[in-house]
Short mmCIF file of C-alpha atoms in Angstrom, two decimals:
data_model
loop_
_atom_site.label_atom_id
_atom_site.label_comp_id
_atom_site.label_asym_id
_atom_site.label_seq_id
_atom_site.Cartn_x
_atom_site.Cartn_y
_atom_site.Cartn_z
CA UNK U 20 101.56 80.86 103.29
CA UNK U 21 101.97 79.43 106.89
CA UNK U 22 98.94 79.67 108.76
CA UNK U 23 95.21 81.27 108.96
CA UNK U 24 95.76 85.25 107.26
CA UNK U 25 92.33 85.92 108.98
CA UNK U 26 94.06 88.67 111.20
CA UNK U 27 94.31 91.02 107.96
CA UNK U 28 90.67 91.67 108.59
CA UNK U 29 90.89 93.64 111.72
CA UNK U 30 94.67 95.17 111.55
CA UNK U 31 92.81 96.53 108.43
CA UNK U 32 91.29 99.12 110.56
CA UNK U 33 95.15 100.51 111.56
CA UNK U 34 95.52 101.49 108.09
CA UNK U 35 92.40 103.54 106.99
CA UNK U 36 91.15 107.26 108.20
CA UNK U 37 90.83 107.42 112.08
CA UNK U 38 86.89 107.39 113.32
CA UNK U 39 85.73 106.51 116.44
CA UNK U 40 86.86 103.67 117.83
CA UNK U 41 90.26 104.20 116.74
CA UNK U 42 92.90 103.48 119.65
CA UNK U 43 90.71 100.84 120.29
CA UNK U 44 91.83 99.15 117.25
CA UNK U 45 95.16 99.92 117.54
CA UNK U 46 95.55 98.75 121.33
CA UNK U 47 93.74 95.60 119.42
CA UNK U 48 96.98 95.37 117.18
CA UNK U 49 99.31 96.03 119.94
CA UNK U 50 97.60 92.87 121.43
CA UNK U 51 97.85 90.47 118.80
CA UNK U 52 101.49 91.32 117.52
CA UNK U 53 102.30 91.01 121.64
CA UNK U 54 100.94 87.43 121.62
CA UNK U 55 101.79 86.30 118.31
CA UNK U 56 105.20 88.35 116.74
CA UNK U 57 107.08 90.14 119.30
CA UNK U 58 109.69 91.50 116.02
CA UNK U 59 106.37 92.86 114.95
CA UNK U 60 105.27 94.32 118.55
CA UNK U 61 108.17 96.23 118.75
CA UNK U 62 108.21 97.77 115.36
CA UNK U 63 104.69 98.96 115.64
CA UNK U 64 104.92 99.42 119.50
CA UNK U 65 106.10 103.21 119.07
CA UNK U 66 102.76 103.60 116.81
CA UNK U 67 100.20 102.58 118.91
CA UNK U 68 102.07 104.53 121.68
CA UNK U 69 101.90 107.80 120.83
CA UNK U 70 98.55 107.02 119.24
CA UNK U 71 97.15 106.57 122.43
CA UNK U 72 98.37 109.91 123.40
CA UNK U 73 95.69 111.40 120.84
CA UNK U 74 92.22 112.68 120.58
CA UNK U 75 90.65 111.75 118.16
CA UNK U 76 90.69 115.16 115.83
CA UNK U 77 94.52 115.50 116.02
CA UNK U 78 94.53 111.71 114.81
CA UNK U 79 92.41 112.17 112.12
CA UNK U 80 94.82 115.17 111.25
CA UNK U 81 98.10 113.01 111.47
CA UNK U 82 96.10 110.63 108.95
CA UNK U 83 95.78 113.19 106.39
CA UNK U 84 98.96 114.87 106.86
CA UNK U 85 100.46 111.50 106.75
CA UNK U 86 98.70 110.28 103.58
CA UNK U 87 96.42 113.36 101.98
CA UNK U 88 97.42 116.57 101.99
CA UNK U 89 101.06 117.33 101.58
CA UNK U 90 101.37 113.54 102.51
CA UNK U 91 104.37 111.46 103.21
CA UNK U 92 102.94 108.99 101.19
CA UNK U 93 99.64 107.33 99.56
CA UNK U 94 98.23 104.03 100.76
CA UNK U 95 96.86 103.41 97.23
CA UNK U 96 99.10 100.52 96.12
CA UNK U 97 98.58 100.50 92.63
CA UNK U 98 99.99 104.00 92.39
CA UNK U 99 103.01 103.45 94.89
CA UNK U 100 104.45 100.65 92.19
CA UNK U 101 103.07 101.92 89.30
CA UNK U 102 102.62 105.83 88.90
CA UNK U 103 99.71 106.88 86.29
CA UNK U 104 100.93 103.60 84.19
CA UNK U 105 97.91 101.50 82.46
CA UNK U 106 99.40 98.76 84.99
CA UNK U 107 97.43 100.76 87.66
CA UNK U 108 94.40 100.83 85.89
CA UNK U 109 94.79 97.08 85.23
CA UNK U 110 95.24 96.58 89.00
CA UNK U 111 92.13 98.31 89.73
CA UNK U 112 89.97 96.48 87.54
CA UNK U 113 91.22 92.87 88.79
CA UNK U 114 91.02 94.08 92.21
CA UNK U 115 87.37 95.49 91.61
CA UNK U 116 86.20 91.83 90.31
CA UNK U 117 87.78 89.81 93.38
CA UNK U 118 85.94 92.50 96.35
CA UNK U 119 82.99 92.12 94.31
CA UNK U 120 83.12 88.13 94.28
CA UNK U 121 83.49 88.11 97.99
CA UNK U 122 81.15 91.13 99.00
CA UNK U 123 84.11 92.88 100.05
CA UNK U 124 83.03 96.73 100.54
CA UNK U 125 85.72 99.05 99.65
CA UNK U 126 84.11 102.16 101.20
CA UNK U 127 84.81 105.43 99.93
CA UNK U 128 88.61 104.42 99.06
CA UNK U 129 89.37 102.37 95.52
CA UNK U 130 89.98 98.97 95.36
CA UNK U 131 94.03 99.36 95.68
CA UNK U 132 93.96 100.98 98.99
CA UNK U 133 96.07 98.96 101.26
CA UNK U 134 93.15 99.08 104.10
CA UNK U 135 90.95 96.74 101.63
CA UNK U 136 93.32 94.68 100.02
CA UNK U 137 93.83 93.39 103.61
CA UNK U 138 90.38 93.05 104.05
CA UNK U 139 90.95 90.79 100.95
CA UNK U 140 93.41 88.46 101.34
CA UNK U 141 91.50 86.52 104.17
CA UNK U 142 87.96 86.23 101.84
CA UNK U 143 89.72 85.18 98.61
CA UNK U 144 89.09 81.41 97.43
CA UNK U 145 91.90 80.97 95.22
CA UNK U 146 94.88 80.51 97.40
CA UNK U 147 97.53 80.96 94.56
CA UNK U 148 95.68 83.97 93.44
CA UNK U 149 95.74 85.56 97.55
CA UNK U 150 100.04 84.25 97.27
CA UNK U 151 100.42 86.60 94.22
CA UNK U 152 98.96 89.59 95.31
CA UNK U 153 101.08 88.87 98.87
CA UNK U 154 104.21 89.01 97.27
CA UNK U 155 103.60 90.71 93.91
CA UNK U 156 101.59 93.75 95.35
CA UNK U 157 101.50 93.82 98.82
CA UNK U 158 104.82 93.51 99.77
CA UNK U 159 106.63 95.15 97.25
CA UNK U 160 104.80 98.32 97.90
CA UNK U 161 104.89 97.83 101.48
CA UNK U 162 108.94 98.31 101.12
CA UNK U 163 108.09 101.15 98.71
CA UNK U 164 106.23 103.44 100.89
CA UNK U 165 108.35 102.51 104.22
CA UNK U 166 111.63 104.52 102.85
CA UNK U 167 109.65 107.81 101.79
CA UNK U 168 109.58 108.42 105.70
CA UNK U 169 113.52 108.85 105.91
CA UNK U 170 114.16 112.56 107.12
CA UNK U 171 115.92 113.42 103.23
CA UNK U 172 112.61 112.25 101.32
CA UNK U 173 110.86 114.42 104.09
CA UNK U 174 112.92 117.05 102.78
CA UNK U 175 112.34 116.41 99.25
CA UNK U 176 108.42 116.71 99.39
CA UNK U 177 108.32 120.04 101.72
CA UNK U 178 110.28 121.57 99.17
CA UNK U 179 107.82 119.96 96.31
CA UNK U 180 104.80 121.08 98.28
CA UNK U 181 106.34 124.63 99.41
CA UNK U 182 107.29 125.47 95.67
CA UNK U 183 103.38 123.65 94.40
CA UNK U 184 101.36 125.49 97.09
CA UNK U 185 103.55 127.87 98.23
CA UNK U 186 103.45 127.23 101.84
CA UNK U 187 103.56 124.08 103.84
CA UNK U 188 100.99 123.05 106.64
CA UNK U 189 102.47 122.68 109.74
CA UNK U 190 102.99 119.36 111.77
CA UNK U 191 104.40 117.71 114.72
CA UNK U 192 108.08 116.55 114.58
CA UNK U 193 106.55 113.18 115.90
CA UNK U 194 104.27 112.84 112.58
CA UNK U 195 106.89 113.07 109.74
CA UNK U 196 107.60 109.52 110.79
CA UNK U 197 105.47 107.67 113.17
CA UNK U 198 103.08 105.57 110.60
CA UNK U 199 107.02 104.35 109.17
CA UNK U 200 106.37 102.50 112.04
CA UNK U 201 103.01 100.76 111.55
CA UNK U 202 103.86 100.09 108.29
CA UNK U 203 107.03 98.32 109.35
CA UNK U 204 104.96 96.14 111.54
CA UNK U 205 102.42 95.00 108.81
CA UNK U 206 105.80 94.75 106.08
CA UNK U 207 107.36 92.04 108.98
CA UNK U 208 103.90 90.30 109.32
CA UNK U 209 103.47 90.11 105.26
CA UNK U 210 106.97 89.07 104.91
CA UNK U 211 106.72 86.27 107.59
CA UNK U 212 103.42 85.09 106.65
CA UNK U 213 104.02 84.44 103.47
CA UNK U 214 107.93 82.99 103.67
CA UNK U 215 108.61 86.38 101.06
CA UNK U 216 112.76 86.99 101.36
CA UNK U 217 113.78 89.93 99.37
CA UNK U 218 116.75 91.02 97.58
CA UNK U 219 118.27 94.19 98.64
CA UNK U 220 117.93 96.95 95.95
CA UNK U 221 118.37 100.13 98.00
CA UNK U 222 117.89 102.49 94.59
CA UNK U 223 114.34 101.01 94.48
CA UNK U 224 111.86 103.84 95.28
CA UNK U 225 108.38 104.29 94.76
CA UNK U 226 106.21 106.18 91.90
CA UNK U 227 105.35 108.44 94.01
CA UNK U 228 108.69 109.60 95.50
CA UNK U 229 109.80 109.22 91.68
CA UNK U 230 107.36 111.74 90.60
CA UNK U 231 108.24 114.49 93.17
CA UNK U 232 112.06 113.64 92.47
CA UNK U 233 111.05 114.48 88.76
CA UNK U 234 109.07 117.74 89.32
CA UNK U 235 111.33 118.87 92.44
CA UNK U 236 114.22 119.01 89.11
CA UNK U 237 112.02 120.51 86.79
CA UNK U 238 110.82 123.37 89.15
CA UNK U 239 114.63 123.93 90.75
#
């Protein structure tokens, strides 16, 4: 780790449901990366710009489009590595000790949702313990989720959720891959913060692309 991580507190807020407030936080991100990481600025740059274009309602709807219903993906990061495995359940249970040892409230979402495991990394004590989950969590599920915006996993899903529920819920062109973008940000930041180089393994995908791949083939 190079420097203070206390920064994962407030870009937090970019990556949780949309209340008031919201393009507040994310001009707030725009800001920092600006002044601090201009790779970063630019990646998320396209993010907080058409976020500021939106009222509040329709961002709220891009969040849950994006990661609810019919979602791109799911900011849980337990599930993105590992599915339904017991290694989830695992996760949760370490994760639920180390918020409660630092009075970390994890809201309404569980303890693996990306929003409070960055509210966690700054609060934890145990510096070795804050690397691992950097590099063995964070990141790797990070470059997980980032891919499942790519037009032909797009296509995948709306033909998983049009067979599941028979009809898909319309959306902008702009939302099947604008968060791509935050995320890419917050990957780069991860990555640079914590001197992580990956290898390249372009088959890798995530549990939860793997799982629609998987039922897509045993609906067709």
């Amino acid at each position: 780790m190079k420097y203070s991580i206390a920064h994962y507190d407030f870009l937090a807020g970019v990556y949780e449901y949309p209340t008031e407030g919201y393009s507040e936080k994310v001009r707030e991100a725009q800001a920092f990366f600006d002044k601090k990481f201009p790779e970063a600025a630019a990646l998320f740059r396209p993010f907080s710009s058409y976020i500021a274009t939106l009222p509040l309602k329709k961002q709220e709807e891009l969040f849950i489009r994006s990661f609810d219903v019919q979602s791109v993906t799911t900011l849980d990061l337990g599930y993105v590595l590992f599915g339904d495995d017991y290694k989830r359940g695992e996760l949760l249970v370490n994760l639920n000790r180390e918020h409660q040892e630092v009075q970390n409230d994890c809201g309404i979402e569980l303890a693996d949702h990306l929003s409070n495991v960055l509210r966690l990394l700054p609060k934890m004590q145990d510096q070795e313990l804050v690397e691992e989950l950097a590099r063995r969590i964070v990141a790797p599920a990070l470059r997980r989720m980032i891919p499942g915006f790519e037009p032909e996993q797009i296509e995948l899903k709306d033909k998983f959720y049009e067979r599941r529920h028979k009809t898909l819920i319309e959306r902008d062109e702009q939302q099947y891959t604008i968060y791509q973008k935050a995320l890419q940000a917050l990957h780069w930041l991860i990555k640079n913060d914590f001197g992580i180089v990956e290898k390249e393994t372009p088959e890798e995908v995530s549990d939860f692309l793997r799982n629609l791949h998987t039922e897509v083939k045993l609906e067709g």
